[in-house]
Steps between C-alpha positions, in 0.01 A plus 500: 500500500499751762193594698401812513326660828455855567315854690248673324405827617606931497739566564751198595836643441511540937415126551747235637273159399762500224776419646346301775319252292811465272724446743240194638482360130911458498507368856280221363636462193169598325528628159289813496530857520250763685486852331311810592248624248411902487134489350349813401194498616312605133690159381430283787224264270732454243824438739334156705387390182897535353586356821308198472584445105881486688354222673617665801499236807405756788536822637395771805266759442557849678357843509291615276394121364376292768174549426489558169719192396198314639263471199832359263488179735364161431463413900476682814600380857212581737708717717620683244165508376311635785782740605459600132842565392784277380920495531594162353423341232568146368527323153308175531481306217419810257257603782590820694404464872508803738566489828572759776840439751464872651302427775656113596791627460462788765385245700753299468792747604267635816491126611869525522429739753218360703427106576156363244327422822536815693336692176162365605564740833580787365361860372608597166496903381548525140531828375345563124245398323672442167593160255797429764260532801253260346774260387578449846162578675367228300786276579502542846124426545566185264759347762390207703649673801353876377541826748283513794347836309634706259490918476473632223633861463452758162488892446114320402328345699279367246716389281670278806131371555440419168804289473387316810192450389584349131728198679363196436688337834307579810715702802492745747565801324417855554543769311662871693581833422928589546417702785335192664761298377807692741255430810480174392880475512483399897321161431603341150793292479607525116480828302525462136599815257340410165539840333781666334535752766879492605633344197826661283495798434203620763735375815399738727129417486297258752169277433410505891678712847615209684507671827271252658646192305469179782854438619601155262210576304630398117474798297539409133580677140402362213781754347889400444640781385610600687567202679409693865244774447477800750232318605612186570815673675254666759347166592842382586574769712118485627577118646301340189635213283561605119450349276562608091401420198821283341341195637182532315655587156738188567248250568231631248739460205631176644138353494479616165800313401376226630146483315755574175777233559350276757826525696560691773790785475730590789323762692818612656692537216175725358541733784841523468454648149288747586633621803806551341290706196375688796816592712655587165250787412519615844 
């Protein structure tokens, strides 16, 4: 029989973990088939419990359901626990498990960029104070090789703070306002976007003036569409390294495929997909 693995959330019409994960399940010959689910949010209850009569084997968890998804589990991951919000969950034995592959997957795709060892050297600026900013705050502190310090920048300062100070993982973490944030430009060595600022159809708009961005300072966006954001456009032309947000939504769906299939799917072939769903709606 067919497995059946899927997205919860609303809306999901825009999302490309459809054809991604299918196209993984027919390069392994795995019989399954991943389908987006539309949940109204007044039906939500009602929809996981359908899901799980389905027997359904896994499936990712986006906006507005991370959190709430949490209290129809059997299991919680630490991580996912502590950063309080869950993408991915897993079928075990009748048992549903969640997990969160936001955060190590971010990681994952900026390590691409910069060498595990030289992490433990650097200054990290992430901008927001939101569920993507703790996926990957938290991550980053959880690394054996974590960030020399880490900034981090929100129109609230206390809510930045608060964030900081609810990680379990000790690290050198501060919380600043976005106006401290652009002087702080001259001595951090990866800036992270978190927010939705710059993403389709709000081009035009900025999370941060780069002006005094480090020359081969990374400068990363969460955001792939589009694939290079004003912003990220300025830190090329500002001597910066960017760096967007493809990589992230690759690897976090490939570690979710993993804790589904225990097989690993062909990363390149993954980004292949999408970037060609991307160039297409260009």
């Amino acid at each position: 029989m067919t497995q059946l693995f899927g997205l919860i959330g609303h809306p999901v019409g825009h999302s490309l973990s459809p054809a991604m994960h299918n196209d993984a399940f027919k390069r392994l010959g795995i019989d399954a088939h991943y389908q987006a689910f539309d949940i109204d949010p007044a039906q939500f209850s009602t929809a996981i419990q359908g899901l799980k009569a389905l027997g359904i084997k896994g499936f990712n968890v986006t906006i507005p359901y991370k959190v709430d998804i949490m209290e129809h589990l059997d299991e919680i991951d630490p991580l996912a626990q502590a950063i309080g919000a869950v993408n991915t969950v897993c079928n075990v034995e009748g048992r549903y498990v969640g997990y969160n592959t936001d955060g190590e997957g971010y990681v994952k795709s900026l390590l691409q960029v910069v060498n595990e060892r030289e992490l433990s050297a650097k200054h990290v600026l992430i901008i927001g104070a939101g569920g993507a900013a703790k996926a990957i705050f938290y991550t980053l502190a959880s690394q054996t090789e974590k960030p020399k310090g880490i900034y981090l920048a929100n129109r609230t300062v206390q809510r930045a703070d608060a964030l900081i100070g609810a990680c379990p993982i000790e690290v050198e973490a501060e919380a600043v306002s976005l106006l401290h944030a652009k002087e702080l430009l001259q001595e951090v060595d990866i800036v992270i976007n978190t927010t939705s600022v710059g993403m389709h159809p709000n081009i035009d708009e900025e999370p941060l003036d780069l002006q005094r961005v480090q020359e081969g300072a990374i400068v990363s966006d969460i955001i792939y569409n589009p694939l290079e954001t004003k912003w990220l456009k300025n830190a090329d032309q500002a001597g910066a390294v960017p760096h967007n947000g493809v990589g992230m939504f690759i690897m976090q769906g490939a570690l979710a495929f993993e804790k589904w299939t225990g097989r690993a799917p062909d990363k390149k072939a993954m980004e292949a997909i999408v970037l060609k769903h991307l160039n297409h709606k260009k």
